[in-house]
Amino acid sequence: MQVRRSAEAGFCFGVKRALKLAMATARERDGPVYCLGPLIHNPQVMNKLAAAGIQEISRVEEARPGGKLIIRSHGVGPGILAAARKRDLKVVDATCPFVGRAQKLAHSEAASGTLVVVVGDKNHPEVQGIVDWTGGRAVVVEGPREAEKLPAMACMAVLAQTTQPLANFQAVVDVLLQKVGQLKVYNTICHTTGARQRATLELAREVDVMVVVGGASSANTRKLAALCRQAGVPTYQVETARELDPSWFKGVKVAGLTAGASTPDWIIEEVERRMKELGEMVAVEENIKDTSVA
Ligand code: F3S
């Protein structure tokens, strides 16, 4: 069995930057270091960060005053930044610049009185942060069906969660163009996401099975898996090599491998190695079966 890895897989620029900032902060060793929520959606990497002394908290109030608070690449709203300052925490802002751009656009459009529509997942922290920058006034839609329900309006601004598939964003824009006089369209999907999704889809169309590696709660990993399934190829999402099942590779000639933006290289390499081993194992078993039948 041949294993082909997607041309774009693994850590993106924003995640690499956040990890570098977090590790540099931990190395300073001058007081407690906190991260609000998991720095990245990958349990294996989170264990390494915990070993370096970075404590994950879910509320600013859990931090000891005087400590450092790392803001992850998803970013946060102004309310959380104000709460951190009030608690005398030093903020280490690892918000991805692509997310920062979406926050600024949402903030300035809302400040000038324009209704902001965010295409994305309402429950994702990145989207919640963007909405906070509009004073909670932005409307979140997941796709064109929800966009249909919005009222007709003279002016509106639309932007996207950075990890949205371009086709979904475009479909929402098409709906809004029918009902809004002046629609300001800001494509805030990050280049990495687009390139990763395109490369994954291209690969999915050429293989017999796809393995997508990434944290179970990683939105961008789940989206990659969904894209592969839409392409009609059997797709499995795993966090580590241990979850791979030999039955997935029965009769498979070419298997594809891709990974979400929060998956480190060492995990991708482990999965690739194990896929090759399992591929050989399955081929040997099939050979034995054929020989015994003959
Ligand atoms: Fe940033 Fe894009 Fe990664 S928004 S965090 S570079 S997926």
PDB file of C-alpha atoms and ligand atoms in Angstrom:
ATOM      1  CA  MET A   1       0.000   0.000   0.000  1.00  0.00           C
ATOM      2  CA  GLN A   2       1.277   3.418  -0.915  1.00  0.00           C
ATOM      3  CA  VAL A   3       0.780   6.241   1.615  1.00  0.00           C
ATOM      4  CA  ARG A   4       0.563   9.742   0.203  1.00  0.00           C
ATOM      5  CA  ARG A   5       0.795  12.748   2.487  1.00  0.00           C
ATOM      6  CA  SER A   6      -1.040  15.957   1.608  1.00  0.00           C
ATOM      7  CA  ALA A   7       1.208  18.776   0.383  1.00  0.00           C
ATOM      8  CA  GLU A   8      -0.193  20.932   3.208  1.00  0.00           C
ATOM      9  CA  ALA A   9      -0.540  19.173   6.555  1.00  0.00           C
ATOM     10  CA  GLY A  10       0.167  19.964  10.173  1.00  0.00           C
ATOM     11  CA  PHE A  11       1.026  23.088  12.160  1.00  0.00           C
ATOM     12  CA  CYS A  12       0.002  26.351  10.555  1.00  0.00           C
ATOM     13  CA  PHE A  13       1.831  29.638  10.958  1.00  0.00           C
ATOM     14  CA  GLY A  14      -0.524  30.879  13.703  1.00  0.00           C
ATOM     15  CA  VAL A  15      -0.196  27.751  15.822  1.00  0.00           C
ATOM     16  CA  LYS A  16       3.617  27.663  15.434  1.00  0.00           C
ATOM     17  CA  ARG A  17       3.748  31.293  16.515  1.00  0.00           C
ATOM     18  CA  ALA A  18       1.490  30.691  19.553  1.00  0.00           C
ATOM     19  CA  LEU A  19       3.548  27.710  20.685  1.00  0.00           C
ATOM     20  CA  LYS A  20       6.804  29.646  20.304  1.00  0.00           C
ATOM     21  CA  LEU A  21       5.417  32.548  22.362  1.00  0.00           C
ATOM     22  CA  ALA A  22       4.066  30.171  25.017  1.00  0.00           C
ATOM     23  CA  MET A  23       7.327  28.245  25.388  1.00  0.00           C
ATOM     24  CA  ALA A  24       9.368  31.470  25.494  1.00  0.00           C
ATOM     25  CA  THR A  25       7.046  32.769  28.250  1.00  0.00           C
ATOM     26  CA  ALA A  26       7.369  29.517  30.233  1.00  0.00           C
ATOM     27  CA  ARG A  27      11.177  29.711  29.974  1.00  0.00           C
ATOM     28  CA  GLU A  28      11.210  33.140  31.642  1.00  0.00           C
ATOM     29  CA  ARG A  29      10.331  31.372  34.911  1.00  0.00           C
ATOM     30  CA  ASP A  30       9.260  34.514  36.737  1.00  0.00           C
ATOM     31  CA  GLY A  31       5.813  33.645  38.019  1.00  0.00           C
ATOM     32  CA  PRO A  32       2.859  31.506  37.024  1.00  0.00           C
ATOM     33  CA  VAL A  33       1.946  31.199  33.353  1.00  0.00           C
ATOM     34  CA  TYR A  34      -1.641  30.532  32.354  1.00  0.00           C
ATOM     35  CA  CYS A  35      -3.415  29.808  29.129  1.00  0.00           C
ATOM     36  CA  LEU A  36      -7.086  30.580  28.766  1.00  0.00           C
ATOM     37  CA  GLY A  37      -8.472  27.353  27.310  1.00  0.00           C
ATOM     38  CA  PRO A  38      -6.293  24.809  25.491  1.00  0.00           C
ATOM     39  CA  LEU A  39      -3.561  26.635  23.565  1.00  0.00           C
ATOM     40  CA  ILE A  40      -4.158  24.238  20.706  1.00  0.00           C
ATOM     41  CA  HIS A  41      -6.667  21.450  20.235  1.00  0.00           C
ATOM     42  CA  ASN A  42      -4.195  18.661  20.580  1.00  0.00           C
ATOM     43  CA  PRO A  43      -4.019  16.720  23.859  1.00  0.00           C
ATOM     44  CA  GLN A  44      -0.498  15.410  23.211  1.00  0.00           C
ATOM     45  CA  VAL A  45       0.912  18.922  22.741  1.00  0.00           C
ATOM     46  CA  MET A  46      -1.101  20.172  25.731  1.00  0.00           C
ATOM     47  CA  ASN A  47       0.630  17.560  27.914  1.00  0.00           C
ATOM     48  CA  LYS A  48       3.998  18.927  26.813  1.00  0.00           C
ATOM     49  CA  LEU A  49       2.933  22.490  27.627  1.00  0.00           C
ATOM     50  CA  ALA A  50       1.709  21.414  31.066  1.00  0.00           C
ATOM     51  CA  ALA A  51       5.103  19.780  31.681  1.00  0.00           C
ATOM     52  CA  ALA A  52       6.728  23.126  30.806  1.00  0.00           C
ATOM     53  CA  GLY A  53       4.644  24.755  33.557  1.00  0.00           C
ATOM     54  CA  ILE A  54       1.819  26.315  31.536  1.00  0.00           C
ATOM     55  CA  GLN A  55      -1.474  25.931  33.401  1.00  0.00           C
ATOM     56  CA  GLU A  56      -4.713  25.791  31.484  1.00  0.00           C
ATOM     57  CA  ILE A  57      -7.538  27.766  33.067  1.00  0.00           C
ATOM     58  CA  SER A  58     -11.085  28.338  31.873  1.00  0.00           C
ATOM     59  CA  ARG A  59     -11.693  31.735  33.518  1.00  0.00           C
ATOM     60  CA  VAL A  60      -9.435  34.743  34.091  1.00  0.00           C
ATOM     61  CA  GLU A  61     -10.463  34.678  37.767  1.00  0.00           C
ATOM     62  CA  GLU A  62      -8.632  31.361  38.216  1.00  0.00           C
ATOM     63  CA  ALA A  63      -5.256  33.059  37.608  1.00  0.00           C
ATOM     64  CA  ARG A  64      -3.129  34.406  40.446  1.00  0.00           C
ATOM     65  CA  PRO A  65      -2.739  38.204  40.168  1.00  0.00           C
ATOM     66  CA  GLY A  66       0.670  39.155  38.794  1.00  0.00           C
ATOM     67  CA  GLY A  67       0.918  36.043  36.590  1.00  0.00           C
ATOM     68  CA  LYS A  68       1.081  35.893  32.795  1.00  0.00           C
ATOM     69  CA  LEU A  69      -1.881  35.030  30.639  1.00  0.00           C
ATOM     70  CA  ILE A  70      -1.347  33.620  27.163  1.00  0.00           C
ATOM     71  CA  ILE A  71      -4.130  34.378  24.716  1.00  0.00           C
ATOM     72  CA  ARG A  72      -4.294  31.531  22.208  1.00  0.00           C
ATOM     73  CA  SER A  73      -4.387  31.866  18.428  1.00  0.00           C
ATOM     74  CA  HIS A  74      -8.233  31.915  18.408  1.00  0.00           C
ATOM     75  CA  GLY A  75      -8.119  35.318  20.133  1.00  0.00           C
ATOM     76  CA  VAL A  76     -10.550  36.736  22.708  1.00  0.00           C
ATOM     77  CA  GLY A  77     -12.909  39.672  22.992  1.00  0.00           C
ATOM     78  CA  PRO A  78     -12.160  42.992  24.707  1.00  0.00           C
ATOM     79  CA  GLY A  79     -14.086  41.929  27.837  1.00  0.00           C
ATOM     80  CA  ILE A  80     -11.555  39.192  28.626  1.00  0.00           C
ATOM     81  CA  LEU A  81      -8.599  41.510  27.982  1.00  0.00           C
ATOM     82  CA  ALA A  82     -10.110  44.056  30.380  1.00  0.00           C
ATOM     83  CA  ALA A  83     -10.715  41.351  33.016  1.00  0.00           C
ATOM     84  CA  ALA A  84      -7.078  40.234  32.701  1.00  0.00           C
ATOM     85  CA  ARG A  85      -5.789  43.774  33.143  1.00  0.00           C
ATOM     86  CA  LYS A  86      -8.072  44.271  36.134  1.00  0.00           C
ATOM     87  CA  ARG A  87      -6.564  41.151  37.709  1.00  0.00           C
ATOM     88  CA  ASP A  88      -3.065  42.535  37.119  1.00  0.00           C
ATOM     89  CA  LEU A  89      -2.155  39.799  34.640  1.00  0.00           C
ATOM     90  CA  LYS A  90       0.467  40.378  31.969  1.00  0.00           C
ATOM     91  CA  VAL A  91      -1.149  39.462  28.668  1.00  0.00           C
ATOM     92  CA  VAL A  92       0.941  37.521  26.142  1.00  0.00           C
ATOM     93  CA  ASP A  93      -1.141  37.883  23.018  1.00  0.00           C
ATOM     94  CA  ALA A  94      -0.727  34.910  20.696  1.00  0.00           C
ATOM     95  CA  THR A  95      -3.845  35.766  18.674  1.00  0.00           C
ATOM     96  CA  CYS A  96      -3.161  34.714  15.092  1.00  0.00           C
ATOM     97  CA  PRO A  97      -2.765  37.834  12.924  1.00  0.00           C
ATOM     98  CA  PHE A  98      -5.413  36.456  10.549  1.00  0.00           C
ATOM     99  CA  VAL A  99      -7.897  36.266  13.435  1.00  0.00           C
ATOM    100  CA  GLY A 100      -6.767  39.722  14.589  1.00  0.00           C
ATOM    101  CA  ARG A 101      -7.636  41.091  11.147  1.00  0.00           C
ATOM    102  CA  ALA A 102     -11.170  39.637  11.360  1.00  0.00           C
ATOM    103  CA  GLN A 103     -11.593  41.107  14.861  1.00  0.00           C
ATOM    104  CA  LYS A 104     -10.492  44.577  13.702  1.00  0.00           C
ATOM    105  CA  LEU A 105     -12.770  44.550  10.665  1.00  0.00           C
ATOM    106  CA  ALA A 106     -15.740  43.405  12.751  1.00  0.00           C
ATOM    107  CA  HIS A 107     -14.996  46.041  15.378  1.00  0.00           C
ATOM    108  CA  SER A 108     -14.697  48.938  12.948  1.00  0.00           C
ATOM    109  CA  GLU A 109     -17.772  47.955  10.918  1.00  0.00           C
ATOM    110  CA  ALA A 110     -19.884  47.556  14.070  1.00  0.00           C
ATOM    111  CA  ALA A 111     -18.549  50.861  15.416  1.00  0.00           C
ATOM    112  CA  SER A 112     -19.787  52.615  12.274  1.00  0.00           C
ATOM    113  CA  GLY A 113     -23.256  51.097  12.775  1.00  0.00           C
ATOM    114  CA  THR A 114     -23.105  48.362  10.131  1.00  0.00           C
ATOM    115  CA  LEU A 115     -24.613  44.974  10.944  1.00  0.00           C
ATOM    116  CA  VAL A 116     -21.804  42.409  10.878  1.00  0.00           C
ATOM    117  CA  VAL A 117     -22.521  38.846   9.789  1.00  0.00           C
ATOM    118  CA  VAL A 118     -19.945  36.214  10.715  1.00  0.00           C
ATOM    119  CA  VAL A 119     -19.983  32.952   8.766  1.00  0.00           C
ATOM    120  CA  GLY A 120     -18.859  30.253  11.160  1.00  0.00           C
ATOM    121  CA  ASP A 121     -19.560  28.094  14.161  1.00  0.00           C
ATOM    122  CA  LYS A 122     -21.381  29.998  16.928  1.00  0.00           C
ATOM    123  CA  ASN A 123     -19.790  27.857  19.617  1.00  0.00           C
ATOM    124  CA  HIS A 124     -16.211  28.267  18.453  1.00  0.00           C
ATOM    125  CA  PRO A 125     -14.094  30.555  20.655  1.00  0.00           C
ATOM    126  CA  GLU A 126     -12.700  32.401  17.639  1.00  0.00           C
ATOM    127  CA  VAL A 127     -16.207  33.332  16.513  1.00  0.00           C
ATOM    128  CA  GLN A 128     -17.253  34.264  20.043  1.00  0.00           C
ATOM    129  CA  GLY A 129     -14.206  36.546  20.276  1.00  0.00           C
ATOM    130  CA  ILE A 130     -15.039  38.244  16.965  1.00  0.00           C
ATOM    131  CA  VAL A 131     -18.646  38.752  18.081  1.00  0.00           C
ATOM    132  CA  ASP A 132     -17.411  40.307  21.349  1.00  0.00           C
ATOM    133  CA  TRP A 133     -15.443  42.863  19.322  1.00  0.00           C
ATOM    134  CA  THR A 134     -18.775  44.041  17.883  1.00  0.00           C
ATOM    135  CA  GLY A 135     -20.205  44.509  21.371  1.00  0.00           C
ATOM    136  CA  GLY A 136     -22.181  41.296  20.886  1.00  0.00           C
ATOM    137  CA  ARG A 137     -24.140  42.783  17.974  1.00  0.00           C
ATOM    138  CA  ALA A 138     -22.802  40.585  15.146  1.00  0.00           C
ATOM    139  CA  VAL A 139     -25.001  37.808  13.809  1.00  0.00           C
ATOM    140  CA  VAL A 140     -23.448  34.385  13.256  1.00  0.00           C
ATOM    141  CA  VAL A 141     -24.676  32.130  10.453  1.00  0.00           C
ATOM    142  CA  GLU A 142     -23.365  28.661   9.751  1.00  0.00           C
ATOM    143  CA  GLY A 143     -24.325  28.556   6.104  1.00  0.00           C
ATOM    144  CA  PRO A 144     -26.639  29.808   3.343  1.00  0.00           C
ATOM    145  CA  ARG A 145     -29.797  28.358   4.927  1.00  0.00           C
ATOM    146  CA  GLU A 146     -29.393  30.512   8.031  1.00  0.00           C
ATOM    147  CA  ALA A 147     -28.446  33.490   5.871  1.00  0.00           C
ATOM    148  CA  GLU A 148     -31.811  33.164   4.054  1.00  0.00           C
ATOM    149  CA  LYS A 149     -33.543  33.980   7.337  1.00  0.00           C
ATOM    150  CA  LEU A 150     -31.820  37.365   7.719  1.00  0.00           C
ATOM    151  CA  PRO A 151     -33.968  40.392   6.908  1.00  0.00           C
ATOM    152  CA  ALA A 152     -33.384  42.547   3.832  1.00  0.00           C
ATOM    153  CA  MET A 153     -31.208  45.526   4.697  1.00  0.00           C
ATOM    154  CA  ALA A 154     -29.602  48.593   3.152  1.00  0.00           C
ATOM    155  CA  CYS A 155     -26.090  47.810   4.328  1.00  0.00           C
ATOM    156  CA  MET A 156     -24.313  44.832   5.878  1.00  0.00           C
ATOM    157  CA  ALA A 157     -20.749  43.516   6.314  1.00  0.00           C
ATOM    158  CA  VAL A 158     -19.934  39.837   6.059  1.00  0.00           C
ATOM    159  CA  LEU A 159     -16.769  38.068   7.118  1.00  0.00           C
ATOM    160  CA  ALA A 160     -15.741  34.509   7.952  1.00  0.00           C
ATOM    161  CA  GLN A 161     -14.285  32.401  10.707  1.00  0.00           C
ATOM    162  CA  THR A 162     -10.706  31.897   9.480  1.00  0.00           C
ATOM    163  CA  THR A 163     -11.142  28.139   9.007  1.00  0.00           C
ATOM    164  CA  GLN A 164     -14.356  28.254   6.950  1.00  0.00           C
ATOM    165  CA  PRO A 165     -14.483  26.444   3.601  1.00  0.00           C
ATOM    166  CA  LEU A 166     -14.465  29.081   0.886  1.00  0.00           C
ATOM    167  CA  ALA A 167     -17.491  27.478  -0.836  1.00  0.00           C
ATOM    168  CA  ASN A 168     -19.658  27.954   2.285  1.00  0.00           C
ATOM    169  CA  PHE A 169     -18.607  31.589   2.654  1.00  0.00           C
ATOM    170  CA  GLN A 170     -19.297  32.186  -1.041  1.00  0.00           C
ATOM    171  CA  ALA A 171     -22.750  30.552  -0.735  1.00  0.00           C
ATOM    172  CA  VAL A 172     -23.653  32.896   2.152  1.00  0.00           C
ATOM    173  CA  VAL A 173     -22.386  35.917   0.195  1.00  0.00           C
ATOM    174  CA  ASP A 174     -24.551  34.878  -2.786  1.00  0.00           C
ATOM    175  CA  VAL A 175     -27.649  34.762  -0.538  1.00  0.00           C
ATOM    176  CA  LEU A 176     -26.898  38.113   1.078  1.00  0.00           C
ATOM    177  CA  LEU A 177     -26.281  39.810  -2.285  1.00  0.00           C
ATOM    178  CA  GLN A 178     -29.952  39.152  -3.070  1.00  0.00           C
ATOM    179  CA  LYS A 179     -31.223  40.974  -0.004  1.00  0.00           C
ATOM    180  CA  VAL A 180     -28.693  43.662   0.917  1.00  0.00           C
ATOM    181  CA  GLY A 181     -28.289  46.981  -0.886  1.00  0.00           C
ATOM    182  CA  GLN A 182     -24.627  47.481  -0.037  1.00  0.00           C
ATOM    183  CA  LEU A 183     -22.830  44.319   1.036  1.00  0.00           C
ATOM    184  CA  LYS A 184     -19.249  44.702   2.252  1.00  0.00           C
ATOM    185  CA  VAL A 185     -17.524  41.360   1.770  1.00  0.00           C
ATOM    186  CA  TYR A 186     -14.373  40.607   3.750  1.00  0.00           C
ATOM    187  CA  ASN A 187     -12.838  37.252   2.986  1.00  0.00           C
ATOM    188  CA  THR A 188     -11.075  36.610   6.287  1.00  0.00           C
ATOM    189  CA  ILE A 189     -10.417  32.917   5.611  1.00  0.00           C
ATOM    190  CA  CYS A 190      -6.724  32.394   6.222  1.00  0.00           C
ATOM    191  CA  HIS A 191      -4.522  31.357   3.280  1.00  0.00           C
ATOM    192  CA  THR A 192      -3.257  28.325   5.184  1.00  0.00           C
ATOM    193  CA  THR A 193      -6.759  26.975   5.665  1.00  0.00           C
ATOM    194  CA  GLY A 194      -7.677  27.403   2.007  1.00  0.00           C
ATOM    195  CA  ALA A 195      -4.427  25.812   0.815  1.00  0.00           C
ATOM    196  CA  ARG A 196      -4.779  22.932   3.298  1.00  0.00           C
ATOM    197  CA  GLN A 197      -8.377  22.251   2.277  1.00  0.00           C
ATOM    198  CA  ARG A 198      -7.570  22.384  -1.445  1.00  0.00           C
ATOM    199  CA  ALA A 199      -4.575  20.065  -1.072  1.00  0.00           C
ATOM    200  CA  THR A 200      -6.623  17.636   1.052  1.00  0.00           C
ATOM    201  CA  LEU A 201      -9.489  17.557  -1.404  1.00  0.00           C
ATOM    202  CA  GLU A 202      -7.129  16.977  -4.355  1.00  0.00           C
ATOM    203  CA  LEU A 203      -5.533  14.095  -2.507  1.00  0.00           C
ATOM    204  CA  ALA A 204      -8.875  12.636  -1.366  1.00  0.00           C
ATOM    205  CA  ARG A 205      -9.979  12.384  -4.991  1.00  0.00           C
ATOM    206  CA  GLU A 206      -6.936  10.266  -5.865  1.00  0.00           C
ATOM    207  CA  VAL A 207      -6.838   7.727  -3.029  1.00  0.00           C
ATOM    208  CA  ASP A 208      -8.879   4.761  -1.742  1.00  0.00           C
ATOM    209  CA  VAL A 209      -9.027   5.871   1.887  1.00  0.00           C
ATOM    210  CA  MET A 210      -8.140   9.036   3.821  1.00  0.00           C
ATOM    211  CA  VAL A 211      -6.729   9.357   7.343  1.00  0.00           C
ATOM    212  CA  VAL A 212      -7.061  12.777   8.931  1.00  0.00           C
ATOM    213  CA  VAL A 213      -4.899  13.391  12.001  1.00  0.00           C
ATOM    214  CA  GLY A 214      -5.809  15.913  14.664  1.00  0.00           C
ATOM    215  CA  GLY A 215      -7.452  16.555  18.006  1.00  0.00           C
ATOM    216  CA  ALA A 216     -11.030  15.283  18.241  1.00  0.00           C
ATOM    217  CA  SER A 217     -12.127  18.804  19.231  1.00  0.00           C
ATOM    218  CA  SER A 218     -10.118  20.591  16.528  1.00  0.00           C
ATOM    219  CA  ALA A 219     -12.592  22.366  14.250  1.00  0.00           C
ATOM    220  CA  ASN A 220     -10.242  22.636  11.301  1.00  0.00           C
ATOM    221  CA  THR A 221      -9.374  18.921  11.534  1.00  0.00           C
ATOM    222  CA  ARG A 222     -13.049  17.976  11.563  1.00  0.00           C
ATOM    223  CA  LYS A 223     -13.624  20.191   8.538  1.00  0.00           C
ATOM    224  CA  LEU A 224     -10.854  18.421   6.627  1.00  0.00           C
ATOM    225  CA  ALA A 225     -12.466  15.061   7.432  1.00  0.00           C
ATOM    226  CA  ALA A 226     -15.873  16.373   6.317  1.00  0.00           C
ATOM    227  CA  LEU A 227     -14.408  17.578   2.995  1.00  0.00           C
ATOM    228  CA  CYS A 228     -12.889  14.150   2.342  1.00  0.00           C
ATOM    229  CA  ARG A 229     -16.205  12.432   3.102  1.00  0.00           C
ATOM    230  CA  GLN A 230     -17.996  14.826   0.765  1.00  0.00           C
ATOM    231  CA  ALA A 231     -15.526  13.758  -1.926  1.00  0.00           C
ATOM    232  CA  GLY A 232     -16.898  10.239  -1.427  1.00  0.00           C
ATOM    233  CA  VAL A 233     -13.809   8.596   0.020  1.00  0.00           C
ATOM    234  CA  PRO A 234     -13.916   6.518   3.249  1.00  0.00           C
ATOM    235  CA  THR A 235     -12.365   8.791   5.873  1.00  0.00           C
ATOM    236  CA  TYR A 236     -11.105   8.209   9.398  1.00  0.00           C
ATOM    237  CA  GLN A 237     -10.080  10.867  11.911  1.00  0.00           C
ATOM    238  CA  VAL A 238      -7.480   9.892  14.524  1.00  0.00           C
ATOM    239  CA  GLU A 239      -5.483  11.668  17.212  1.00  0.00           C
ATOM    240  CA  THR A 240      -2.573   9.236  17.256  1.00  0.00           C
ATOM    241  CA  ALA A 241      -1.181   6.189  15.438  1.00  0.00           C
ATOM    242  CA  ARG A 242      -2.634   3.901  18.110  1.00  0.00           C
ATOM    243  CA  GLU A 243      -6.174   4.505  16.845  1.00  0.00           C
ATOM    244  CA  LEU A 244      -5.440   3.207  13.343  1.00  0.00           C
ATOM    245  CA  ASP A 245      -7.358   0.034  12.517  1.00  0.00           C
ATOM    246  CA  PRO A 246      -5.937  -2.502  10.026  1.00  0.00           C
ATOM    247  CA  SER A 247      -9.414  -3.198   8.609  1.00  0.00           C
ATOM    248  CA  TRP A 248      -9.434   0.331   7.116  1.00  0.00           C
ATOM    249  CA  PHE A 249      -6.672  -0.652   4.713  1.00  0.00           C
ATOM    250  CA  LYS A 250      -8.075  -3.917   3.339  1.00  0.00           C
ATOM    251  CA  GLY A 251      -7.888  -3.870  -0.445  1.00  0.00           C
ATOM    252  CA  VAL A 252      -6.428  -0.361  -0.384  1.00  0.00           C
ATOM    253  CA  LYS A 253      -3.769   0.449  -2.975  1.00  0.00           C
ATOM    254  CA  VAL A 254      -3.236   4.115  -2.116  1.00  0.00           C
ATOM    255  CA  ALA A 255      -4.034   5.728   1.245  1.00  0.00           C
ATOM    256  CA  GLY A 256      -4.015   9.485   1.806  1.00  0.00           C
ATOM    257  CA  LEU A 257      -2.862  11.278   4.930  1.00  0.00           C
ATOM    258  CA  THR A 258      -3.552  14.818   6.028  1.00  0.00           C
ATOM    259  CA  ALA A 259      -3.555  16.691   9.351  1.00  0.00           C
ATOM    260  CA  GLY A 260      -5.177  19.663  11.003  1.00  0.00           C
ATOM    261  CA  ALA A 261      -3.370  22.895  11.834  1.00  0.00           C
ATOM    262  CA  SER A 262      -2.814  21.839  15.439  1.00  0.00           C
ATOM    263  CA  THR A 263      -1.119  18.518  14.704  1.00  0.00           C
ATOM    264  CA  PRO A 264       2.636  18.381  15.330  1.00  0.00           C
ATOM    265  CA  ASP A 265       4.964  16.772  12.767  1.00  0.00           C
ATOM    266  CA  TRP A 266       6.051  13.980  15.114  1.00  0.00           C
ATOM    267  CA  ILE A 267       2.477  12.706  15.373  1.00  0.00           C
ATOM    268  CA  ILE A 268       1.967  12.864  11.582  1.00  0.00           C
ATOM    269  CA  GLU A 269       5.209  10.947  11.075  1.00  0.00           C
ATOM    270  CA  GLU A 270       4.180   8.288  13.592  1.00  0.00           C
ATOM    271  CA  VAL A 271       0.810   7.873  11.867  1.00  0.00           C
ATOM    272  CA  GLU A 272       2.468   7.644   8.444  1.00  0.00           C
ATOM    273  CA  ARG A 273       4.906   4.981   9.682  1.00  0.00           C
ATOM    274  CA  ARG A 274       2.089   2.951  11.264  1.00  0.00           C
ATOM    275  CA  MET A 275      -0.090   3.219   8.149  1.00  0.00           C
ATOM    276  CA  LYS A 276       2.758   1.775   6.082  1.00  0.00           C
ATOM    277  CA  GLU A 277       3.244  -1.051   8.587  1.00  0.00           C
ATOM    278  CA  LEU A 278      -0.473  -1.843   8.629  1.00  0.00           C
ATOM    279  CA  GLY A 279      -0.597  -1.674   4.819  1.00  0.00           C
ATOM    280  CA  GLU A 280       2.179  -4.300   4.625  1.00  0.00           C
ATOM    281  CA  MET A 281       0.512  -6.430   7.281  1.00  0.00           C
ATOM    282  CA  VAL A 282      -2.829  -6.414   5.477  1.00  0.00           C
ATOM    283  CA  ALA A 283      -1.134  -7.196   2.130  1.00  0.00           C
ATOM    284  CA  VAL A 284       0.638 -10.205   3.654  1.00  0.00           C
ATOM    285  CA  GLU A 285      -2.643 -11.483   5.156  1.00  0.00           C
ATOM    286  CA  GLU A 286      -4.450 -11.065   1.834  1.00  0.00           C
ATOM    287  CA  ASN A 287      -1.618 -12.903   0.068  1.00  0.00           C
ATOM    288  CA  ILE A 288      -1.830 -15.811   2.484  1.00  0.00           C
ATOM    289  CA  LYS A 289      -5.602 -15.980   1.975  1.00  0.00           C
ATOM    290  CA  ASP A 290      -5.210 -15.982  -1.842  1.00  0.00           C
ATOM    291  CA  THR A 291      -2.574 -18.720  -1.692  1.00  0.00           C
ATOM    292  CA  SER A 292      -4.662 -20.927   0.572  1.00  0.00           C
ATOM    293  CA  VAL A 293      -7.724 -20.491  -1.666  1.00  0.00           C
ATOM    294  CA  ALA A 294      -5.661 -21.457  -4.746  1.00  0.00           C
TER     295      ALA A 294
HETATM  296 FE1  F3S B   1      -4.054  31.409  12.006  1.00  0.00          FE
HETATM  297 FE2  F3S B   1      -4.958  30.177   9.950  1.00  0.00          FE
HETATM  298 FE3  F3S B   1      -3.632  28.904  11.742  1.00  0.00          FE
HETATM  299  S1  F3S B   1      -6.020  31.693  11.145  1.00  0.00           S
HETATM  300  S2  F3S B   1      -4.096  29.932  13.618  1.00  0.00           S
HETATM  301  S3  F3S B   1      -2.821  30.519  10.412  1.00  0.00           S
HETATM  302  S4  F3S B   1      -5.382  28.110  10.638  1.00  0.00           S
END
